PDB file of C-alpha atoms and ligand atoms in Angstrom:
ATOM      1  CA  MET A1180     -11.648  67.217  -1.344  1.00 66.00           C
ATOM      2  CA  SER A1181      -8.884  64.966  -0.076  1.00 89.00           C
ATOM      3  CA  ARG A1182      -7.043  63.309  -2.943  1.00 95.00           C
ATOM      4  CA  ILE A1183      -5.884  59.723  -2.868  1.00 97.00           C
ATOM      5  CA  LEU A1184      -2.385  58.309  -3.016  1.00 98.00           C
ATOM      6  CA  ALA A1185      -2.474  54.517  -3.271  1.00 98.00           C
ATOM      7  CA  GLY A1186       0.493  52.179  -3.562  1.00 98.00           C
ATOM      8  CA  ASN A1187       0.172  48.681  -5.012  1.00 98.00           C
ATOM      9  CA  TRP A1188       3.268  46.850  -3.786  1.00 98.00           C
ATOM     10  CA  LYS A1189       2.418  43.776  -5.874  1.00 98.00           C
ATOM     11  CA  MET A1190       4.672  40.794  -5.019  1.00 98.00           C
ATOM     12  CA  ASN A1191       7.376  42.907  -3.370  1.00 98.00           C
ATOM     13  CA  LEU A1192       8.685  43.717   0.137  1.00 98.00           C
ATOM     14  CA  GLY A1193       8.963  41.576   3.269  1.00 97.00           C
ATOM     15  CA  VAL A1194       8.157  42.556   6.854  1.00 96.00           C
ATOM     16  CA  ALA A1195      11.314  44.603   7.519  1.00 97.00           C
ATOM     17  CA  GLU A1196      11.222  46.584   4.262  1.00 97.00           C
ATOM     18  CA  GLY A1197       7.463  46.992   4.360  1.00 97.00           C
ATOM     19  CA  THR A1198       7.495  48.219   7.953  1.00 95.00           C
ATOM     20  CA  ALA A1199      10.220  50.765   7.205  1.00 95.00           C
ATOM     21  CA  LEU A1200       8.291  52.052   4.195  1.00 96.00           C
ATOM     22  CA  LEU A1201       5.034  52.236   6.157  1.00 96.00           C
ATOM     23  CA  ARG A1202       6.781  54.255   8.892  1.00 93.00           C
ATOM     24  CA  ALA A1203       8.253  56.672   6.364  1.00 94.00           C
ATOM     25  CA  ILE A1204       4.815  57.196   4.799  1.00 95.00           C
ATOM     26  CA  GLY A1205       3.175  57.676   8.209  1.00 91.00           C
ATOM     27  CA  ASP A1206       5.830  60.186   9.269  1.00 91.00           C
ATOM     28  CA  HIS A1207       5.492  62.358   6.152  1.00 90.00           C
ATOM     29  CA  ALA A1208       3.582  65.523   6.976  1.00 85.00           C
ATOM     30  CA  VAL A1209       0.934  66.865   4.595  1.00 86.00           C
ATOM     31  CA  PRO A1210      -1.692  69.558   5.299  1.00 83.00           C
ATOM     32  CA  ALA A1211      -4.536  68.042   7.338  1.00 82.00           C
ATOM     33  CA  GLY A1212      -7.274  66.580   5.178  1.00 83.00           C
ATOM     34  CA  SER A1213      -5.368  67.048   1.901  1.00 89.00           C
ATOM     35  CA  LEU A1214      -4.380  63.448   1.196  1.00 94.00           C
ATOM     36  CA  THR A1215      -5.704  59.951   1.908  1.00 95.00           C
ATOM     37  CA  THR A1216      -2.928  57.391   1.647  1.00 96.00           C
ATOM     38  CA  VAL A1217      -3.407  53.649   1.151  1.00 97.00           C
ATOM     39  CA  VAL A1218      -0.980  50.813   0.595  1.00 98.00           C
ATOM     40  CA  PHE A1219      -1.706  47.342  -0.744  1.00 98.00           C
ATOM     41  CA  PRO A1220       1.078  45.100   0.627  1.00 98.00           C
ATOM     42  CA  PRO A1221       1.489  41.341   0.098  1.00 98.00           C
ATOM     43  CA  LEU A1222      -0.973  39.418   2.273  1.00 97.00           C
ATOM     44  CA  THR A1223       1.789  37.783   4.300  1.00 97.00           C
ATOM     45  CA  ILE A1224       2.814  41.099   5.857  1.00 97.00           C
ATOM     46  CA  LEU A1225      -0.603  42.726   6.159  1.00 97.00           C
ATOM     47  CA  ALA A1226      -1.201  41.812   9.812  1.00 96.00           C
ATOM     48  CA  ALA A1227       2.318  42.899  10.819  1.00 96.00           C
ATOM     49  CA  LEU A1228       1.778  46.273   9.139  1.00 96.00           C
ATOM     50  CA  ALA A1229      -1.638  46.667  10.777  1.00 95.00           C
ATOM     51  CA  ARG A1230       0.018  46.234  14.196  1.00 93.00           C
ATOM     52  CA  GLU A1231       2.783  48.676  13.275  1.00 87.00           C
ATOM     53  CA  ARG A1232       0.529  51.591  12.376  1.00 79.00           C
ATOM     54  CA  ARG A1233       0.257  54.123  15.166  1.00 69.00           C
ATOM     55  CA  ILE A1234      -2.866  55.670  13.690  1.00 70.00           C
ATOM     56  CA  GLN A1235      -5.171  54.587  10.872  1.00 72.00           C
ATOM     57  CA  ASP A1236      -2.869  56.188   8.331  1.00 82.00           C
ATOM     58  CA  PRO A1237      -1.884  54.952   5.845  1.00 93.00           C
ATOM     59  CA  LYS A1238      -4.875  52.740   5.281  1.00 96.00           C
ATOM     60  CA  LEU A1239      -4.241  49.129   4.316  1.00 97.00           C
ATOM     61  CA  GLY A1240      -5.746  47.017   1.587  1.00 98.00           C
ATOM     62  CA  VAL A1241      -5.365  43.665  -0.143  1.00 98.00           C
ATOM     63  CA  GLN A1242      -4.390  43.176  -3.763  1.00 98.00           C
ATOM     64  CA  ASN A1243      -6.822  40.313  -4.253  1.00 98.00           C
ATOM     65  CA  CYS A1244      -9.144  37.987  -2.373  1.00 98.00           C
ATOM     66  CA  HIS A1245     -11.631  35.196  -3.069  1.00 98.00           C
ATOM     67  CA  ALA A1246     -15.336  35.970  -3.450  1.00 98.00           C
ATOM     68  CA  GLU A1247     -16.586  33.442  -0.867  1.00 98.00           C
ATOM     69  CA  PRO A1248     -16.404  33.908   2.925  1.00 98.00           C
ATOM     70  CA  LYS A1249     -14.880  30.444   3.535  1.00 98.00           C
ATOM     71  CA  GLY A1250     -14.649  26.963   2.081  1.00 98.00           C
ATOM     72  CA  PRO A1251     -12.536  24.440   0.187  1.00 98.00           C
ATOM     73  CA  PHE A1252     -10.505  26.874  -1.902  1.00 98.00           C
ATOM     74  CA  THR A1253      -6.908  25.835  -1.348  1.00 98.00           C
ATOM     75  CA  GLY A1254      -4.506  28.735  -1.306  1.00 97.00           C
ATOM     76  CA  GLU A1255      -7.173  31.427  -1.250  1.00 98.00           C
ATOM     77  CA  VAL A1256      -8.069  34.058   1.349  1.00 98.00           C
ATOM     78  CA  SER A1257     -11.581  35.409   1.867  1.00 98.00           C
ATOM     79  CA  PRO A1258     -12.505  39.087   2.117  1.00 98.00           C
ATOM     80  CA  GLU A1259     -13.520  38.469   5.745  1.00 98.00           C
ATOM     81  CA  MET A1260     -10.044  37.063   6.498  1.00 98.00           C
ATOM     82  CA  ALA A1261      -8.416  40.035   4.795  1.00 98.00           C
ATOM     83  CA  ARG A1262     -10.498  42.358   6.928  1.00 98.00           C
ATOM     84  CA  GLU A1263      -9.562  40.502  10.101  1.00 97.00           C
ATOM     85  CA  ALA A1264      -5.882  40.854   9.140  1.00 97.00           C
ATOM     86  CA  GLY A1265      -6.267  44.642   8.954  1.00 96.00           C
ATOM     87  CA  ALA A1266      -7.469  45.466   5.438  1.00 97.00           C
ATOM     88  CA  GLU A1267      -9.997  48.231   4.859  1.00 97.00           C
ATOM     89  CA  LEU A1268      -9.870  48.133   1.064  1.00 98.00           C
ATOM     90  CA  ALA A1269      -9.431  45.566  -1.681  1.00 98.00           C
ATOM     91  CA  LEU A1270      -8.243  45.884  -5.252  1.00 98.00           C
ATOM     92  CA  VAL A1271     -10.675  44.053  -7.520  1.00 98.00           C
ATOM     93  CA  GLY A1272      -9.981  43.130 -11.143  1.00 98.00           C
ATOM     94  CA  HIS A1273      -6.427  44.413 -11.447  1.00 98.00           C
ATOM     95  CA  SER A1274      -5.309  43.814 -15.042  1.00 97.00           C
ATOM     96  CA  GLU A1275      -2.501  41.521 -13.869  1.00 97.00           C
ATOM     97  CA  ARG A1276      -5.162  39.337 -12.217  1.00 97.00           C
ATOM     98  CA  ARG A1277      -7.291  39.426 -15.373  1.00 96.00           C
ATOM     99  CA  ARG A1278      -4.324  38.730 -17.690  1.00 94.00           C
ATOM    100  CA  LEU A1279      -2.215  36.284 -15.673  1.00 96.00           C
ATOM    101  CA  PHE A1280      -4.777  34.586 -13.418  1.00 96.00           C
ATOM    102  CA  CYS A1281      -7.766  34.169 -15.747  1.00 95.00           C
ATOM    103  CA  GLU A1282     -10.040  36.645 -13.982  1.00 97.00           C
ATOM    104  CA  ASN A1283     -12.913  37.906 -16.106  1.00 96.00           C
ATOM    105  CA  ASP A1284     -15.925  40.182 -15.827  1.00 95.00           C
ATOM    106  CA  ALA A1285     -17.955  37.436 -14.075  1.00 96.00           C
ATOM    107  CA  SER A1286     -15.338  36.623 -11.420  1.00 97.00           C
ATOM    108  CA  VAL A1287     -14.689  40.328 -10.887  1.00 98.00           C
ATOM    109  CA  GLN A1288     -18.409  40.841 -10.244  1.00 98.00           C
ATOM    110  CA  ALA A1289     -18.443  37.978  -7.719  1.00 98.00           C
ATOM    111  CA  LYS A1290     -15.406  39.434  -5.942  1.00 98.00           C
ATOM    112  CA  MET A1291     -17.015  42.882  -5.811  1.00 98.00           C
ATOM    113  CA  LYS A1292     -19.972  41.339  -3.985  1.00 98.00           C
ATOM    114  CA  GLY A1293     -17.722  39.391  -1.609  1.00 98.00           C
ATOM    115  CA  VAL A1294     -15.622  42.431  -0.782  1.00 98.00           C
ATOM    116  CA  LEU A1295     -18.712  44.529  -0.027  1.00 98.00           C
ATOM    117  CA  ARG A1296     -20.265  41.713   2.039  1.00 98.00           C
ATOM    118  CA  ALA A1297     -17.142  41.707   4.243  1.00 98.00           C
ATOM    119  CA  GLY A1298     -17.288  45.474   4.738  1.00 98.00           C
ATOM    120  CA  LEU A1299     -14.217  46.253   2.657  1.00 98.00           C
ATOM    121  CA  LYS A1300     -14.129  49.153   0.203  1.00 98.00           C
ATOM    122  CA  PRO A1301     -13.561  47.876  -3.357  1.00 98.00           C
ATOM    123  CA  VAL A1302     -11.116  49.620  -5.668  1.00 98.00           C
ATOM    124  CA  LEU A1303     -12.378  48.417  -9.026  1.00 98.00           C
ATOM    125  CA  CYS A1304      -9.583  48.352 -11.620  1.00 98.00           C
ATOM    126  CA  ILE A1305     -10.511  48.809 -15.261  1.00 98.00           C
ATOM    127  CA  GLY A1306      -8.568  49.575 -18.408  1.00 98.00           C
ATOM    128  CA  GLU A1307      -8.087  48.722 -22.055  1.00 97.00           C
ATOM    129  CA  THR A1308      -5.267  46.827 -23.746  1.00 96.00           C
ATOM    130  CA  LEU A1309      -3.143  48.439 -26.441  1.00 95.00           C
ATOM    131  CA  ALA A1310      -4.972  46.462 -29.154  1.00 95.00           C
ATOM    132  CA  GLU A1311      -8.335  47.687 -27.826  1.00 97.00           C
ATOM    133  CA  ARG A1312      -7.083  51.286 -27.773  1.00 95.00           C
ATOM    134  CA  GLU A1313      -5.774  50.980 -31.322  1.00 95.00           C
ATOM    135  CA  ARG A1314      -9.163  49.650 -32.429  1.00 97.00           C
ATOM    136  CA  ARG A1315     -10.747  52.687 -30.708  1.00 96.00           C
ATOM    137  CA  GLU A1316     -12.654  50.446 -28.305  1.00 98.00           C
ATOM    138  CA  THR A1317     -11.472  52.104 -25.072  1.00 97.00           C
ATOM    139  CA  ARG A1318     -14.801  53.678 -24.210  1.00 98.00           C
ATOM    140  CA  ASP A1319     -16.733  50.450 -24.869  1.00 98.00           C
ATOM    141  CA  VAL A1320     -14.267  48.392 -22.823  1.00 98.00           C
ATOM    142  CA  LEU A1321     -14.512  50.760 -19.855  1.00 98.00           C
ATOM    143  CA  SER A1322     -18.325  50.801 -20.035  1.00 98.00           C
ATOM    144  CA  ARG A1323     -18.474  47.009 -20.213  1.00 98.00           C
ATOM    145  CA  GLN A1324     -16.030  46.464 -17.357  1.00 98.00           C
ATOM    146  CA  LEU A1325     -17.865  48.962 -15.145  1.00 98.00           C
ATOM    147  CA  GLY A1326     -21.305  47.658 -16.064  1.00 97.00           C
ATOM    148  CA  ARG A1327     -20.473  43.989 -15.490  1.00 97.00           C
ATOM    149  CA  ALA A1328     -18.542  44.568 -12.251  1.00 98.00           C
ATOM    150  CA  LEU A1329     -21.321  46.673 -10.742  1.00 97.00           C
ATOM    151  CA  GLU A1330     -24.291  44.569 -11.867  1.00 96.00           C
ATOM    152  CA  GLY A1331     -26.553  43.854  -8.887  1.00 95.00           C
ATOM    153  CA  ILE A1332     -24.623  46.175  -6.594  1.00 96.00           C
ATOM    154  CA  PRO A1333     -26.589  48.996  -4.918  1.00 94.00           C
ATOM    155  CA  ALA A1334     -25.770  52.469  -6.219  1.00 92.00           C
ATOM    156  CA  ARG A1335     -24.913  53.633  -2.704  1.00 91.00           C
ATOM    157  CA  ALA A1336     -22.337  50.901  -2.064  1.00 95.00           C
ATOM    158  CA  PRO A1337     -18.810  52.178  -1.327  1.00 96.00           C
ATOM    159  CA  LEU A1338     -16.660  52.306  -4.443  1.00 97.00           C
ATOM    160  CA  TRP A1339     -13.395  53.647  -5.780  1.00 98.00           C
ATOM    161  CA  VAL A1340     -12.460  53.141  -9.420  1.00 98.00           C
ATOM    162  CA  ALA A1341      -8.919  52.919 -10.809  1.00 98.00           C
ATOM    163  CA  TYR A1342      -8.432  53.540 -14.519  1.00 98.00           C
ATOM    164  CA  GLU A1343      -5.286  51.640 -15.451  1.00 98.00           C
ATOM    165  CA  PRO A1344      -4.625  51.267 -19.175  1.00 97.00           C
ATOM    166  CA  VAL A1345      -2.949  47.869 -19.511  1.00 96.00           C
ATOM    167  CA  TRP A1346      -0.314  49.214 -21.927  1.00 95.00           C
ATOM    168  CA  ALA A1347       0.849  51.774 -19.352  1.00 95.00           C
ATOM    169  CA  ILE A1348       1.327  49.355 -16.439  1.00 94.00           C
ATOM    170  CA  GLY A1349       4.942  48.633 -15.603  1.00 89.00           C
ATOM    171  CA  THR A1350       6.044  49.796 -19.043  1.00 90.00           C
ATOM    172  CA  GLY A1351       7.278  53.299 -18.299  1.00 87.00           C
ATOM    173  CA  VAL A1352       4.815  54.483 -20.971  1.00 88.00           C
ATOM    174  CA  VAL A1353       2.416  56.819 -19.228  1.00 88.00           C
ATOM    175  CA  ALA A1354      -0.891  57.872 -20.787  1.00 91.00           C
ATOM    176  CA  THR A1355      -0.854  61.503 -21.896  1.00 95.00           C
ATOM    177  CA  VAL A1356      -2.746  64.130 -19.953  1.00 96.00           C
ATOM    178  CA  ASP A1357      -5.302  64.289 -22.790  1.00 97.00           C
ATOM    179  CA  GLU A1358      -5.763  60.506 -22.875  1.00 97.00           C
ATOM    180  CA  VAL A1359      -6.292  60.386 -19.113  1.00 97.00           C
ATOM    181  CA  ALA A1360      -8.703  63.342 -19.146  1.00 97.00           C
ATOM    182  CA  GLU A1361     -10.740  61.719 -21.937  1.00 97.00           C
ATOM    183  CA  ALA A1362     -10.864  58.261 -20.317  1.00 98.00           C
ATOM    184  CA  HIS A1363     -11.708  59.628 -16.858  1.00 97.00           C
ATOM    185  CA  GLY A1364     -14.426  61.754 -18.473  1.00 97.00           C
ATOM    186  CA  TRP A1365     -15.935  58.581 -19.981  1.00 97.00           C
ATOM    187  CA  VAL A1366     -15.727  56.746 -16.651  1.00 97.00           C
ATOM    188  CA  LEU A1367     -17.467  59.621 -14.858  1.00 96.00           C
ATOM    189  CA  GLU A1368     -20.172  59.806 -17.533  1.00 95.00           C
ATOM    190  CA  GLU A1369     -20.754  56.067 -17.281  1.00 96.00           C
ATOM    191  CA  LEU A1370     -20.913  56.195 -13.472  1.00 96.00           C
ATOM    192  CA  GLY A1371     -23.424  59.042 -13.759  1.00 94.00           C
ATOM    193  CA  ARG A1372     -25.495  57.064 -16.258  1.00 94.00           C
ATOM    194  CA  MET A1373     -25.506  54.146 -13.798  1.00 94.00           C
ATOM    195  CA  GLY A1374     -26.778  56.415 -11.011  1.00 92.00           C
ATOM    196  CA  ARG A1375     -23.436  56.333  -9.217  1.00 92.00           C
ATOM    197  CA  GLY A1376     -22.450  59.942  -9.422  1.00 80.00           C
ATOM    198  CA  SER A1377     -23.611  63.454 -10.161  1.00 67.00           C
ATOM    199  CA  ALA A1378     -22.236  66.969 -10.130  1.00 64.00           C
ATOM    200  CA  ALA A1379     -22.556  66.814  -6.335  1.00 68.00           C
ATOM    201  CA  GLY A1380     -20.205  63.884  -5.983  1.00 84.00           C
ATOM    202  CA  HIS A1381     -19.012  60.644  -7.518  1.00 92.00           C
ATOM    203  CA  PRO A1382     -16.838  57.708  -6.543  1.00 96.00           C
ATOM    204  CA  PRO A1383     -13.174  58.727  -6.649  1.00 97.00           C
ATOM    205  CA  VAL A1384     -11.491  57.774  -9.936  1.00 97.00           C
ATOM    206  CA  LEU A1385      -7.751  57.122  -9.684  1.00 98.00           C
ATOM    207  CA  TYR A1386      -5.262  56.881 -12.526  1.00 98.00           C
ATOM    208  CA  GLY A1387      -2.634  54.127 -12.556  1.00 98.00           C
ATOM    209  CA  GLY A1388       0.094  53.204 -15.018  1.00 97.00           C
ATOM    210  CA  SER A1389       3.743  54.277 -14.813  1.00 96.00           C
ATOM    211  CA  VAL A1390       3.026  57.246 -12.528  1.00 97.00           C
ATOM    212  CA  ASP A1391       6.311  58.689 -11.230  1.00 97.00           C
ATOM    213  CA  PRO A1392       7.461  61.947  -9.635  1.00 97.00           C
ATOM    214  CA  LYS A1393       8.197  63.435 -13.076  1.00 96.00           C
ATOM    215  CA  ASN A1394       4.808  62.907 -14.697  1.00 96.00           C
ATOM    216  CA  ALA A1395       2.660  63.192 -11.537  1.00 97.00           C
ATOM    217  CA  SER A1396       2.226  66.992 -11.544  1.00 97.00           C
ATOM    218  CA  GLY A1397       0.766  67.169 -15.047  1.00 96.00           C
ATOM    219  CA  LEU A1398      -1.722  64.379 -14.339  1.00 97.00           C
ATOM    220  CA  ALA A1399      -2.515  65.684 -10.849  1.00 97.00           C
ATOM    221  CA  ALA A1400      -3.584  69.012 -12.363  1.00 96.00           C
ATOM    222  CA  LEU A1401      -6.559  67.303 -14.045  1.00 96.00           C
ATOM    223  CA  PRO A1402      -9.794  67.838 -12.102  1.00 94.00           C
ATOM    224  CA  GLU A1403     -10.987  64.411 -13.358  1.00 94.00           C
ATOM    225  CA  VAL A1404      -8.125  62.681 -11.511  1.00 96.00           C
ATOM    226  CA  ASP A1405      -8.944  62.061  -7.842  1.00 97.00           C
ATOM    227  CA  GLY A1406      -5.653  60.359  -7.126  1.00 98.00           C
ATOM    228  CA  PHE A1407      -3.153  57.762  -8.267  1.00 98.00           C
ATOM    229  CA  LEU A1408      -2.695  54.013  -7.936  1.00 98.00           C
ATOM    230  CA  VAL A1409       1.066  53.652  -8.106  1.00 98.00           C
ATOM    231  CA  GLY A1410       3.001  50.420  -8.710  1.00 98.00           C
ATOM    232  CA  GLY A1411       6.785  50.546  -9.112  1.00 97.00           C
ATOM    233  CA  ALA A1412       7.224  54.051  -7.721  1.00 98.00           C
ATOM    234  CA  SER A1413       5.325  53.106  -4.545  1.00 98.00           C
ATOM    235  CA  LEU A1414       8.149  50.799  -3.422  1.00 98.00           C
ATOM    236  CA  ALA A1415      10.418  53.630  -2.262  1.00 98.00           C
ATOM    237  CA  ALA A1416       9.349  56.346   0.172  1.00 97.00           C
ATOM    238  CA  GLU A1417      11.096  59.095  -1.775  1.00 97.00           C
ATOM    239  CA  THR A1418       9.264  58.521  -5.066  1.00 98.00           C
ATOM    240  CA  PHE A1419       5.900  57.592  -3.507  1.00 98.00           C
ATOM    241  CA  LEU A1420       5.833  60.648  -1.253  1.00 97.00           C
ATOM    242  CA  ALA A1421       6.956  62.952  -4.078  1.00 97.00           C
ATOM    243  CA  ILE A1422       3.900  61.779  -6.048  1.00 98.00           C
ATOM    244  CA  GLY A1423       1.748  62.517  -2.988  1.00 97.00           C
ATOM    245  CA  ASP A1424       3.224  66.002  -2.751  1.00 96.00           C
ATOM    246  CA  ALA A1425       2.345  66.594  -6.417  1.00 97.00           C
ATOM    247  CA  LEU A1426      -1.290  65.687  -5.649  1.00 96.00           C
ATOM    248  CA  VAL A1427      -1.395  68.010  -2.651  1.00 95.00           C
ATOM    249  CA  LYS A1428       0.143  70.923  -4.564  1.00 93.00           C
ATOM    250  CA  ALA A1429      -2.218  70.483  -7.501  1.00 91.00           C
ATOM    251  CA  GLU A1430      -5.187  70.303  -5.135  1.00 75.00           C
ATOM    252  CA  HIS A1431      -4.228  73.710  -3.762  1.00 69.00           C
ATOM    253  CA  ALA A1432      -3.892  75.086  -7.255  1.00 67.00           C
ATOM    254  CA  ILE A1433      -7.338  73.905  -8.519  1.00 59.00           C
TER     255      ILE A1433
HETATM  256  P1  LIG B1495       3.204  50.814 -12.388  1.00 88.08           P
HETATM  257  O1  LIG B1495       3.063  52.117 -11.641  1.00 88.08           O
HETATM  258  O2  LIG B1495       4.429  50.045 -11.988  1.00 88.08           O
HETATM  259  O3  LIG B1495       3.068  51.008 -13.857  1.00 88.08           O
HETATM  260  O4  LIG B1495       1.973  49.876 -11.942  1.00 88.08           O
HETATM  261  C1  LIG B1495       0.691  50.416 -11.922  1.00 88.08           C
HETATM  262  C2  LIG B1495      -0.230  49.461 -11.289  1.00 88.08           C
HETATM  263  O5  LIG B1495      -0.423  48.344 -11.763  1.00 88.08           O
HETATM  264  C3  LIG B1495      -0.895  49.858 -10.043  1.00 88.08           C
HETATM  265  O6  LIG B1495      -1.904  48.977  -9.699  1.00 88.08           O
END
């Protein structure tokens, strides 16, 4: 199975830097079918990057969008507009959106529906805070976030999930291989329980949180990890592509 290398550029990179990075990613050779690459640039440069791509690789996505198709929502962009600008995917419920922009399980659910309505593939981000982990609530938090986000959504709808423990995002503290294996196991069990996966196949589950070229190989060796959602290390071709190479090598080793 092709593994997934996704880069969340957050609020970084303008047209010139973003275009150069996109070119470097597109020019990097990996064995055919071994890696699916996606970047989530700032909205302002999405259309420019879509024009720049020679082929549909890397894929493009948005970091956020509104749930509604149009209307009086000053400053917002609809999933349909994101699609028109060149997005194929959308991050939904990133912890920075939940923490800094008051998103909650209800708004995440509405955005999931909007993203699917527009024909974008949602990348649903879930993860526990440090306090929740310390209270041993991780499994319950993941189940709740998955359950609420997917309520009313058909089991066959396109879906990727990103497990991103809040305490590991942008902190340099990466979850251990055992912690990631355990959490991904719970996510897969929950997806199975919800009729969204079986031994034959399940939505890809990515890990995100301080992934870098040094820790990527250990995490990539886990069969429960279908890929990475990378923040800081996705802003430079050298580090982002080294993480991709780790995924490809581990795939060959499994
Ligand atoms: P970092 O890789 O910078 O920790 O960010 C992870 C993330 O938030 C990806 O969505």
